[in-house]
């Protein structure tokens, strides 16, 4: 590691713009799972409180699905330097993380079905930290592969015991 002191700072790179679509689909699926039983219940019993609950769920779900992905896209950032991996993630609760390269234990990539469909990946950097691994979600797949290779190479060349 260089003599540079690691400081919490805004990472330089945005995630892929396709992340908006991914997060929109995740939100939509989640709200539909919640709304489906309410819709089925309304077929059999139409009490005013059930109608109000279903309308409330629909309004809250629509607002969340429209706002959250775009807000999250504006927040999410990442950067890898020879010294550390920097991330900023979240939307209501935002988390800034620094993972010193000397503490990295493993680097993994993951692609769920929707990520594969959109050409995206998640890079997970596991460190010797009680805070858990650092996730960089919403990277273009080629960028994720490049980042994983770069971090693996840098980690192997960095002295330290990763603990």
GROMACS .gro file of N, CA and C in nm:
model
  489
    1UNK      N    1   0.084  -0.116   0.000
    1UNK     CA    2   0.000   0.000   0.000
    1UNK      C    3   0.088   0.123   0.000
    2UNK      N    4   0.049   0.226  -0.070
    2UNK     CA    5   0.130   0.347  -0.077
    2UNK      C    6   0.121   0.423   0.055
    3UNK      N    7   0.198   0.529   0.064
    3UNK     CA    8   0.198   0.610   0.186
    3UNK      C    9   0.075   0.699   0.195
    4UNK      N   10  -0.007   0.701   0.091
    4UNK     CA   11  -0.129   0.781   0.089
    4UNK      C   12  -0.225   0.732   0.198
    5UNK      N   13  -0.280   0.825   0.275
    5UNK     CA   14  -0.378   0.792   0.378
    5UNK      C   15  -0.513   0.773   0.309
    6UNK      N   16  -0.580   0.661   0.341
    6UNK     CA   17  -0.711   0.635   0.282
    6UNK      C   18  -0.816   0.720   0.352
    7UNK      N   19  -0.889   0.796   0.275
    7UNK     CA   20  -0.992   0.884   0.329
    7UNK      C   21  -1.126   0.853   0.261
    8UNK      N   22  -1.230   0.870   0.339
    8UNK     CA   23  -1.364   0.854   0.284
    8UNK      C   24  -1.388   0.967   0.185
    9UNK      N   25  -1.420   0.931   0.062
    9UNK     CA   26  -1.443   1.031  -0.043
    9UNK      C   27  -1.539   0.972  -0.145
   10UNK      N   28  -1.594   1.057  -0.225
   10UNK     CA   29  -1.687   1.012  -0.328
   10UNK      C   30  -1.612   0.934  -0.436
   11UNK      N   31  -1.652   0.811  -0.462
   11UNK     CA   32  -1.590   0.736  -0.572
   11UNK      C   33  -1.621   0.801  -0.706
   12UNK      N   34  -1.536   0.775  -0.804
   12UNK     CA   35  -1.544   0.844  -0.934
   12UNK      C   36  -1.645   0.787  -1.033
   13UNK      N   37  -1.668   0.657  -1.031
   13UNK     CA   38  -1.744   0.593  -1.140
   13UNK      C   39  -1.889   0.566  -1.101
   14UNK      N   40  -1.979   0.592  -1.197
   14UNK     CA   41  -2.118   0.555  -1.181
   14UNK      C   42  -2.136   0.411  -1.228
   15UNK      N   43  -2.240   0.348  -1.176
   15UNK     CA   44  -2.274   0.214  -1.226
   15UNK      C   45  -2.341   0.230  -1.362
   16UNK      N   46  -2.369   0.119  -1.427
   16UNK     CA   47  -2.433   0.123  -1.559
   16UNK      C   48  -2.574   0.184  -1.549
   17UNK      N   49  -2.611   0.259  -1.650
   17UNK     CA   50  -2.745   0.318  -1.655
   17UNK      C   51  -2.853   0.209  -1.659
   18UNK      N   52  -2.817   0.090  -1.706
   18UNK     CA   53  -2.912  -0.022  -1.709
   18UNK      C   54  -2.954  -0.065  -1.569
   19UNK      N   55  -2.881  -0.019  -1.468
   19UNK     CA   56  -2.917  -0.050  -1.329
   19UNK      C   57  -3.054   0.005  -1.294
   20UNK      N   58  -3.091   0.116  -1.355
   20UNK     CA   59  -3.224   0.173  -1.330
   20UNK      C   60  -3.331   0.071  -1.368
   21UNK      N   61  -3.313   0.007  -1.482
   21UNK     CA   62  -3.409  -0.095  -1.526
   21UNK      C   63  -3.408  -0.213  -1.430
   22UNK      N   64  -3.290  -0.257  -1.389
   22UNK     CA   65  -3.278  -0.371  -1.296
   22UNK      C   66  -3.350  -0.341  -1.165
   23UNK      N   67  -3.323  -0.226  -1.105
   23UNK     CA   68  -3.384  -0.190  -0.977
   23UNK      C   69  -3.534  -0.166  -0.992
   24UNK      N   70  -3.577  -0.115  -1.109
   24UNK     CA   71  -3.720  -0.098  -1.135
   24UNK      C   72  -3.789  -0.233  -1.140
   25UNK      N   73  -3.729  -0.329  -1.210
   25UNK     CA   74  -3.787  -0.463  -1.218
   25UNK      C   75  -3.791  -0.531  -1.082
   26UNK      N   76  -3.684  -0.518  -1.002
   26UNK     CA   77  -3.683  -0.577  -0.868
   26UNK      C   78  -3.796  -0.517  -0.783
   27UNK      N   79  -3.811  -0.385  -0.788
   27UNK     CA   80  -3.916  -0.318  -0.710
   27UNK      C   81  -4.054  -0.362  -0.758
   28UNK      N   82  -4.072  -0.366  -0.889
   28UNK     CA   83  -4.201  -0.404  -0.946
   28UNK      C   84  -4.240  -0.546  -0.905
   29UNK      N   85  -4.146  -0.637  -0.912
   29UNK     CA   86  -4.172  -0.777  -0.873
   29UNK      C   87  -4.210  -0.782  -0.724
   30UNK      N   88  -4.135  -0.711  -0.641
   30UNK     CA   89  -4.163  -0.711  -0.498
   30UNK      C   90  -4.302  -0.658  -0.465
   31UNK      N   91  -4.339  -0.548  -0.528
   31UNK     CA   92  -4.471  -0.489  -0.502
   31UNK      C   93  -4.584  -0.576  -0.560
   32UNK      N   94  -4.560  -0.641  -0.674
   32UNK     CA   95  -4.662  -0.730  -0.730
   32UNK      C   96  -4.686  -0.851  -0.639
   33UNK      N   97  -4.579  -0.902  -0.579
   33UNK     CA   98  -4.593  -1.014  -0.485
   33UNK      C   99  -4.678  -0.970  -0.365
   34UNK      N  100  -4.661  -0.848  -0.321
   34UNK     CA  101  -4.738  -0.796  -0.208
   34UNK      C  102  -4.882  -0.764  -0.249
   35UNK      N  103  -4.901  -0.716  -0.369
   35UNK     CA  104  -5.034  -0.674  -0.415
   35UNK      C  105  -5.121  -0.791  -0.460
   36UNK      N  106  -5.062  -0.897  -0.511
   36UNK     CA  107  -5.140  -1.011  -0.565
   36UNK      C  108  -5.236  -1.071  -0.462
   37UNK      N  109  -5.194  -1.103  -0.339
   37UNK     CA  110  -5.290  -1.159  -0.243
   37UNK      C  111  -5.401  -1.060  -0.208
   38UNK      N  112  -5.369  -0.930  -0.208
   38UNK     CA  113  -5.471  -0.830  -0.180
   38UNK      C  114  -5.575  -0.828  -0.292
   39UNK      N  115  -5.528  -0.842  -0.416
   39UNK     CA  116  -5.620  -0.844  -0.530
   39UNK      C  117  -5.709  -0.968  -0.525
   40UNK      N  118  -5.650  -1.082  -0.490
   40UNK     CA  119  -5.729  -1.206  -0.479
   40UNK      C  120  -5.833  -1.191  -0.369
   41UNK      N  121  -5.795  -1.134  -0.255
   41UNK     CA  122  -5.889  -1.114  -0.145
   41UNK      C  123  -6.003  -1.022  -0.186
   42UNK      N  124  -5.974  -0.921  -0.268
   42UNK     CA  125  -6.079  -0.829  -0.314
   42UNK      C  126  -6.183  -0.897  -0.403
   43UNK      N  127  -6.143  -1.005  -0.471
   43UNK     CA  128  -6.237  -1.078  -0.555
   43UNK      C  129  -6.346  -1.140  -0.468
   44UNK      N  130  -6.308  -1.185  -0.348
   44UNK     CA  131  -6.403  -1.256  -0.262
   44UNK      C  132  -6.472  -1.165  -0.161
   45UNK      N  133  -6.401  -1.068  -0.108
   45UNK     CA  134  -6.457  -0.979  -0.006
   45UNK      C  135  -6.412  -0.837  -0.037
   46UNK      N  136  -6.508  -0.747  -0.048
   46UNK     CA  137  -6.472  -0.607  -0.079
   46UNK      C  138  -6.506  -0.516   0.039
   47UNK      N  139  -6.437  -0.537   0.146
   47UNK     CA  140  -6.459  -0.447   0.259
   47UNK      C  141  -6.384  -0.316   0.234
   48UNK      N  142  -6.432  -0.207   0.289
   48UNK     CA  143  -6.366  -0.077   0.266
   48UNK      C  144  -6.219  -0.076   0.309
   49UNK      N  145  -6.186  -0.144   0.416
   49UNK     CA  146  -6.047  -0.143   0.462
   49UNK      C  147  -5.957  -0.222   0.368
   50UNK      N  148  -6.011  -0.329   0.306
   50UNK     CA  149  -5.931  -0.405   0.209
   50UNK      C  150  -5.907  -0.323   0.081
   51UNK      N  151  -6.008  -0.251   0.037
   51UNK     CA  152  -5.993  -0.164  -0.080
   51UNK      C  153  -5.890  -0.056  -0.049
   52UNK      N  154  -5.902   0.005   0.069
   52UNK     CA  155  -5.808   0.110   0.108
   52UNK      C  156  -5.664   0.055   0.116
   53UNK      N  157  -5.649  -0.066   0.171
   53UNK     CA  158  -5.516  -0.127   0.181
   53UNK      C  159  -5.458  -0.155   0.042
   54UNK      N  160  -5.540  -0.205  -0.048
   54UNK     CA  161  -5.493  -0.235  -0.184
   54UNK      C  162  -5.456  -0.107  -0.258
   55UNK      N  163  -5.539  -0.003  -0.245
   55UNK     CA  164  -5.509   0.125  -0.310
   55UNK      C  165  -5.381   0.184  -0.250
   56UNK      N  166  -5.368   0.177  -0.118
   56UNK     CA  167  -5.247   0.226  -0.051
   56UNK      C  168  -5.123   0.153  -0.099
   57UNK      N  169  -5.132   0.021  -0.109
   57UNK     CA  170  -5.020  -0.060  -0.158
   57UNK      C  171  -4.986  -0.022  -0.301
   58UNK      N  172  -5.087  -0.003  -0.384
   58UNK     CA  173  -5.066   0.033  -0.524
   58UNK      C  174  -4.999   0.170  -0.537
   59UNK      N  175  -5.045   0.267  -0.460
   59UNK     CA  176  -4.988   0.403  -0.466
   59UNK      C  177  -4.845   0.402  -0.414
   60UNK      N  178  -4.823   0.340  -0.297
   60UNK     CA  179  -4.689   0.334  -0.240
   60UNK      C  180  -4.594   0.256  -0.332
   61UNK      N  181  -4.642   0.145  -0.388
   61UNK     CA  182  -4.561   0.066  -0.480
   61UNK      C  183  -4.524   0.142  -0.606
   62UNK      N  184  -4.620   0.215  -0.661
   62UNK     CA  185  -4.593   0.293  -0.782
   62UNK      C  186  -4.491   0.403  -0.754
   63UNK      N  187  -4.508   0.472  -0.641
   63UNK     CA  188  -4.413   0.579  -0.605
   63UNK      C  189  -4.273   0.522  -0.584
   64UNK      N  190  -4.263   0.413  -0.511
   64UNK     CA  191  -4.134   0.349  -0.484
   64UNK      C  192  -4.068   0.302  -0.614
   65UNK      N  193  -4.147   0.239  -0.700
   65UNK     CA  194  -4.095   0.186  -0.826
   65UNK      C  195  -4.048   0.297  -0.920
   66UNK      N  196  -4.113   0.411  -0.917
   66UNK     CA  197  -4.074   0.523  -1.003
   66UNK      C  198  -3.956   0.603  -0.947
   67UNK      N  199  -3.952   0.623  -0.816
   67UNK     CA  200  -3.852   0.711  -0.755
   67UNK      C  201  -3.722   0.639  -0.719
   68UNK      N  202  -3.731   0.526  -0.649
   68UNK     CA  203  -3.613   0.459  -0.593
   68UNK      C  204  -3.504   0.427  -0.696
   69UNK      N  205  -3.534   0.365  -0.810
   69UNK     CA  206  -3.426   0.330  -0.903
   69UNK      C  207  -3.346   0.450  -0.953
   70UNK      N  208  -3.413   0.559  -0.982
   70UNK     CA  209  -3.344   0.678  -1.033
   70UNK      C  210  -3.262   0.746  -0.923
   71UNK      N  211  -3.318   0.751  -0.805
   71UNK     CA  212  -3.247   0.808  -0.691
   71UNK      C  213  -3.124   0.725  -0.660
   72UNK      N  214  -3.141   0.594  -0.657
   72UNK     CA  215  -3.031   0.502  -0.629
   72UNK      C  216  -2.920   0.516  -0.734
   73UNK      N  217  -2.959   0.532  -0.860
   73UNK     CA  218  -2.861   0.549  -0.966
   73UNK      C  219  -2.776   0.675  -0.945
   74UNK      N  220  -2.838   0.782  -0.899
   74UNK     CA  221  -2.765   0.906  -0.874
   74UNK      C  222  -2.665   0.891  -0.759
   75UNK      N  223  -2.695   0.802  -0.665
   75UNK     CA  224  -2.610   0.784  -0.547
   75UNK      C  225  -2.496   0.685  -0.573
   76UNK      N  226  -2.527   0.572  -0.635
   76UNK     CA  227  -2.431   0.462  -0.646
   76UNK      C  228  -2.305   0.500  -0.724
   77UNK      N  229  -2.193   0.478  -0.659
   77UNK     CA  230  -2.062   0.507  -0.717
   77UNK      C  231  -1.963   0.400  -0.673
   78UNK      N  232  -1.857   0.385  -0.750
   78UNK     CA  233  -1.751   0.291  -0.715
   78UNK      C  234  -1.620   0.339  -0.775
   79UNK      N  235  -1.511   0.290  -0.717
   79UNK     CA  236  -1.379   0.318  -0.771
   79UNK      C  237  -1.280   0.219  -0.710
   80UNK      N  238  -1.189   0.173  -0.792
   80UNK     CA  239  -1.080   0.086  -0.745
   80UNK      C  240  -0.948   0.155  -0.777
   81UNK      N  241  -0.865   0.170  -0.676
   81UNK     CA  242  -0.731   0.226  -0.694
   81UNK      C  243  -0.631   0.119  -0.653
   82UNK      N  244  -0.502   0.140  -0.674
   82UNK     CA  245  -0.405   0.042  -0.628
   82UNK      C  246  -0.406   0.025  -0.475
   83UNK      N  247  -0.469   0.119  -0.403
   83UNK     CA  248  -0.470   0.114  -0.258
   83UNK      C  249  -0.600   0.064  -0.196
   84UNK      N  250  -0.714   0.089  -0.262
   84UNK     CA  251  -0.842   0.057  -0.200
   84UNK      C  252  -0.955   0.050  -0.301
   85UNK      N  253  -1.065  -0.006  -0.254
   85UNK     CA  254  -1.191  -0.006  -0.329
   85UNK      C  255  -1.284   0.088  -0.252
   86UNK      N  256  -1.340   0.185  -0.322
   86UNK     CA  257  -1.431   0.284  -0.263
   86UNK      C  258  -1.570   0.259  -0.318
   87UNK      N  259  -1.671   0.260  -0.232
   87UNK     CA  260  -1.809   0.247  -0.279
   87UNK      C  261  -1.900   0.343  -0.204
   88UNK      N  262  -2.005   0.382  -0.270
   88UNK     CA  263  -2.114   0.458  -0.212
   88UNK      C  264  -2.241   0.394  -0.266
   89UNK      N  265  -2.329   0.350  -0.178
   89UNK     CA  266  -2.449   0.279  -0.221
   89UNK      C  267  -2.568   0.317  -0.133
   90UNK      N  268  -2.686   0.285  -0.181
   90UNK     CA  269  -2.807   0.310  -0.107
   90UNK      C  270  -2.892   0.417  -0.171
   91UNK      N  271  -3.001   0.449  -0.105
   91UNK     CA  272  -3.080   0.563  -0.148
   91UNK      C  273  -3.132   0.636  -0.025
   92UNK      N  274  -3.217   0.576   0.059
   92UNK     CA  275  -3.253   0.643   0.184
   92UNK      C  276  -3.139   0.630   0.285
   93UNK      N  277  -3.096   0.508   0.306
   93UNK     CA  278  -2.979   0.483   0.391
   93UNK      C  279  -2.860   0.465   0.300
   94UNK      N  280  -2.767   0.556   0.307
   94UNK     CA  281  -2.650   0.550   0.219
   94UNK      C  282  -2.530   0.500   0.296
   95UNK      N  283  -2.452   0.416   0.231
   95UNK     CA  284  -2.335   0.356   0.294
   95UNK      C  285  -2.210   0.385   0.212
   96UNK      N  286  -2.111   0.447   0.275
   96UNK     CA  287  -1.981   0.474   0.216
   96UNK      C  288  -1.886   0.369   0.270
   97UNK      N  289  -1.808   0.306   0.183
   97UNK     CA  290  -1.715   0.203   0.228
   97UNK      C  291  -1.579   0.222   0.162
   98UNK      N  292  -1.475   0.190   0.237
   98UNK     CA  293  -1.340   0.182   0.185
   98UNK      C  294  -1.289   0.044   0.222
   99UNK      N  295  -1.241  -0.031   0.124
   99UNK     CA  296  -1.181  -0.162   0.149
   99UNK      C  297  -1.035  -0.154   0.105
  100UNK      N  298  -0.941  -0.144   0.200
  100UNK     CA  299  -0.800  -0.141   0.161
  100UNK      C  300  -0.763  -0.269   0.087
  101UNK      N  301  -0.686  -0.257  -0.018
  101UNK     CA  302  -0.647  -0.373  -0.098
  101UNK      C  303  -0.576  -0.477  -0.013
  102UNK      N  304  -0.499  -0.433   0.084
  102UNK     CA  305  -0.426  -0.528   0.169
  102UNK      C  306  -0.520  -0.613   0.255
  103UNK      N  307  -0.648  -0.573   0.267
  103UNK     CA  308  -0.745  -0.648   0.347
  103UNK      C  309  -0.836  -0.738   0.264
  104UNK      N  310  -0.824  -0.729   0.132
  104UNK     CA  311  -0.911  -0.808   0.045
  104UNK      C  312  -0.875  -0.956   0.055
  105UNK      N  313  -0.977  -1.039   0.076
  105UNK     CA  314  -0.958  -1.183   0.083
  105UNK      C  315  -1.005  -1.253  -0.045
  106UNK      N  316  -1.123  -1.214  -0.095
  106UNK     CA  317  -1.174  -1.273  -0.218
  106UNK      C  318  -1.244  -1.167  -0.302
  107UNK      N  319  -1.250  -1.192  -0.431
  107UNK     CA  320  -1.324  -1.107  -0.525
  107UNK      C  321  -1.412  -1.201  -0.609
  108UNK      N  322  -1.542  -1.176  -0.607
  108UNK     CA  323  -1.636  -1.262  -0.679
  108UNK      C  324  -1.726  -1.177  -0.769
  109UNK      N  325  -1.776  -1.240  -0.875
  109UNK     CA  326  -1.878  -1.175  -0.958
  109UNK      C  327  -2.002  -1.263  -0.954
  110UNK      N  328  -2.117  -1.197  -0.967
  110UNK     CA  329  -2.244  -1.269  -0.962
  110UNK      C  330  -2.337  -1.208  -1.066
  111UNK      N  331  -2.416  -1.294  -1.131
  111UNK     CA  332  -2.515  -1.247  -1.229
  111UNK      C  333  -2.643  -1.327  -1.214
  112UNK      N  334  -2.747  -1.261  -1.165
  112UNK     CA  335  -2.877  -1.325  -1.159
  112UNK      C  336  -2.943  -1.322  -1.296
  113UNK      N  337  -3.060  -1.385  -1.309
  113UNK     CA  338  -3.128  -1.390  -1.439
  113UNK      C  339  -3.157  -1.252  -1.499
  114UNK      N  340  -3.205  -1.159  -1.418
  114UNK     CA  341  -3.234  -1.025  -1.470
  114UNK      C  342  -3.104  -0.953  -1.507
  115UNK      N  343  -2.999  -0.972  -1.427
  115UNK     CA  344  -2.870  -0.912  -1.460
  115UNK      C  345  -2.818  -0.967  -1.592
  116UNK      N  346  -2.831  -1.097  -1.613
  116UNK     CA  347  -2.785  -1.157  -1.738
  116UNK      C  348  -2.863  -1.099  -1.855
  117UNK      N  349  -2.993  -1.084  -1.838
  117UNK     CA  350  -3.078  -1.029  -1.943
  117UNK      C  351  -3.036  -0.886  -1.981
  118UNK      N  352  -2.992  -0.810  -1.879
  118UNK     CA  353  -2.955  -0.669  -1.901
  118UNK      C  354  -2.805  -0.649  -1.923
  119UNK      N  355  -2.726  -0.757  -1.916
  119UNK     CA  356  -2.581  -0.745  -1.936
  119UNK      C  357  -2.510  -0.683  -1.817
  120UNK      N  358  -2.561  -0.708  -1.696
  120UNK     CA  359  -2.503  -0.651  -1.575
  120UNK      C  360  -2.444  -0.759  -1.485
  121UNK      N  361  -2.363  -0.717  -1.389
  121UNK     CA  362  -2.304  -0.807  -1.290
  121UNK      C  363  -2.284  -0.733  -1.159
  122UNK      N  364  -2.265  -0.810  -1.053
  122UNK     CA  365  -2.229  -0.756  -0.922
  122UNK      C  366  -2.092  -0.810  -0.886
  123UNK      N  367  -2.004  -0.722  -0.841
  123UNK     CA  368  -1.873  -0.763  -0.791
  123UNK      C  369  -1.880  -0.755  -0.639
  124UNK      N  370  -1.838  -0.864  -0.573
  124UNK     CA  371  -1.834  -0.869  -0.427
  124UNK      C  372  -1.690  -0.880  -0.383
  125UNK      N  373  -1.648  -0.786  -0.299
  125UNK     CA  374  -1.512  -0.783  -0.246
  125UNK      C  375  -1.522  -0.819  -0.098
  126UNK      N  376  -1.471  -0.935  -0.062
  126UNK     CA  377  -1.475  -0.980   0.076
  126UNK      C  378  -1.345  -0.941   0.145
  127UNK      N  379  -1.361  -0.879   0.261
  127UNK     CA  380  -1.245  -0.834   0.338
  127UNK      C  381  -1.253  -0.892   0.479
  128UNK      N  382  -1.150  -0.867   0.555
  128UNK     CA  383  -1.148  -0.906   0.695
  128UNK      C  384  -1.214  -0.795   0.776
  129UNK      N  385  -1.342  -0.769   0.748
  129UNK     CA  386  -1.414  -0.660   0.813
  129UNK      C  387  -1.541  -0.712   0.876
  130UNK      N  388  -1.571  -0.663   0.994
  130UNK     CA  389  -1.695  -0.700   1.060
  130UNK      C  390  -1.816  -0.643   0.986
  131UNK      N  391  -1.795  -0.542   0.904
  131UNK     CA  392  -1.905  -0.480   0.827
  131UNK      C  393  -1.950  -0.568   0.711
  132UNK      N  394  -1.875  -0.672   0.681
  132UNK     CA  395  -1.911  -0.762   0.573
  132UNK      C  396  -1.851  -0.720   0.440
  133UNK      N  397  -1.886  -0.793   0.336
  133UNK     CA  398  -1.827  -0.766   0.205
  133UNK      C  399  -1.877  -0.636   0.144
  134UNK      N  400  -1.800  -0.586   0.049
  134UNK     CA  401  -1.837  -0.468  -0.028
  134UNK      C  402  -1.899  -0.518  -0.159
  135UNK      N  403  -2.020  -0.471  -0.189
  135UNK     CA  404  -2.088  -0.511  -0.311
  135UNK      C  405  -2.092  -0.392  -0.407
  136UNK      N  406  -2.053  -0.417  -0.531
  136UNK     CA  407  -2.066  -0.315  -0.636
  136UNK      C  408  -2.167  -0.372  -0.735
  137UNK      N  409  -2.291  -0.329  -0.719
  137UNK     CA  410  -2.401  -0.382  -0.798
  137UNK      C  411  -2.427  -0.292  -0.918
  138UNK      N  412  -2.466  -0.352  -1.029
  138UNK     CA  413  -2.507  -0.274  -1.145
  138UNK      C  414  -2.396  -0.237  -1.240
  139UNK      N  415  -2.288  -0.314  -1.239
  139UNK     CA  416  -2.180  -0.289  -1.334
  139UNK      C  417  -2.210  -0.358  -1.466
  140UNK      N  418  -2.170  -0.295  -1.576
  140UNK     CA  419  -2.175  -0.364  -1.705
  140UNK      C  420  -2.089  -0.489  -1.690
  141UNK      N  421  -2.132  -0.600  -1.748
  141UNK     CA  422  -2.063  -0.726  -1.727
  141UNK      C  423  -1.914  -0.718  -1.762
  142UNK      N  424  -1.879  -0.656  -1.874
  142UNK     CA  425  -1.738  -0.643  -1.913
  142UNK      C  426  -1.659  -0.563  -1.810
  143UNK      N  427  -1.720  -0.458  -1.755
  143UNK     CA  428  -1.653  -0.379  -1.651
  143UNK      C  429  -1.633  -0.463  -1.525
  144UNK      N  430  -1.731  -0.545  -1.492
  144UNK     CA  431  -1.721  -0.630  -1.372
  144UNK      C  432  -1.608  -0.732  -1.387
  145UNK      N  433  -1.598  -0.792  -1.504
  145UNK     CA  434  -1.491  -0.890  -1.528
  145UNK      C  435  -1.355  -0.822  -1.520
  146UNK      N  436  -1.345  -0.706  -1.582
  146UNK     CA  437  -1.220  -0.629  -1.578
  146UNK      C  438  -1.183  -0.590  -1.435
  147UNK      N  439  -1.282  -0.543  -1.358
  147UNK     CA  440  -1.257  -0.503  -1.220
  147UNK      C  441  -1.214  -0.622  -1.135
  148UNK      N  442  -1.280  -0.735  -1.151
  148UNK     CA  443  -1.242  -0.854  -1.074
  148UNK      C  444  -1.100  -0.897  -1.106
  149UNK      N  445  -1.064  -0.895  -1.235
  149UNK     CA  446  -0.927  -0.930  -1.274
  149UNK      C  447  -0.826  -0.831  -1.217
  150UNK      N  448  -0.859  -0.703  -1.227
  150UNK     CA  449  -0.769  -0.598  -1.177
  150UNK      C  450  -0.749  -0.611  -1.025
  151UNK      N  451  -0.858  -0.632  -0.952
  151UNK     CA  452  -0.847  -0.644  -0.806
  151UNK      C  453  -0.771  -0.770  -0.766
  152UNK      N  454  -0.793  -0.878  -0.838
  152UNK     CA  455  -0.721  -1.002  -0.808
  152UNK      C  456  -0.572  -0.983  -0.829
  153UNK      N  457  -0.535  -0.922  -0.939
  153UNK     CA  458  -0.394  -0.896  -0.970
  153UNK      C  459  -0.332  -0.802  -0.866
  154UNK      N  460  -0.403  -0.693  -0.834
  154UNK     CA  461  -0.353  -0.596  -0.737
  154UNK      C  462  -0.339  -0.659  -0.599
  155UNK      N  463  -0.438  -0.737  -0.559
  155UNK     CA  464  -0.436  -0.801  -0.428
  155UNK      C  465  -0.318  -0.897  -0.415
  156UNK      N  466  -0.292  -0.974  -0.519
  156UNK     CA  467  -0.182  -1.070  -0.515
  156UNK      C  468  -0.047  -1.000  -0.507
  157UNK      N  469  -0.038  -0.879  -0.562
  157UNK     CA  470   0.088  -0.805  -0.563
  157UNK      C  471   0.105  -0.716  -0.440
  158UNK      N  472   0.002  -0.712  -0.355
  158UNK     CA  473   0.006  -0.624  -0.237
  158UNK      C  474   0.046  -0.703  -0.113
  159UNK      N  475   0.150  -0.657  -0.043
  159UNK     CA  476   0.188  -0.726   0.080
  159UNK      C  477   0.081  -0.705   0.188
  160UNK      N  478   0.066  -0.801   0.272
  160UNK     CA  479  -0.032  -0.793   0.380
  160UNK      C  480  -0.093  -0.928   0.401
  161UNK      N  481  -0.160  -0.944   0.514
  161UNK     CA  482  -0.214  -1.076   0.546
  161UNK      C  483  -0.366  -1.082   0.533
  162UNK      N  484  -0.429  -0.975   0.484
  162UNK     CA  485  -0.574  -0.971   0.460
  162UNK      C  486  -0.655  -1.001   0.585
  163UNK      N  487  -0.602  -0.965   0.701
  163UNK     CA  488  -0.679  -0.985   0.824
  163UNK      C  489  -0.695  -0.856   0.900
   0.00000   0.00000   0.00000
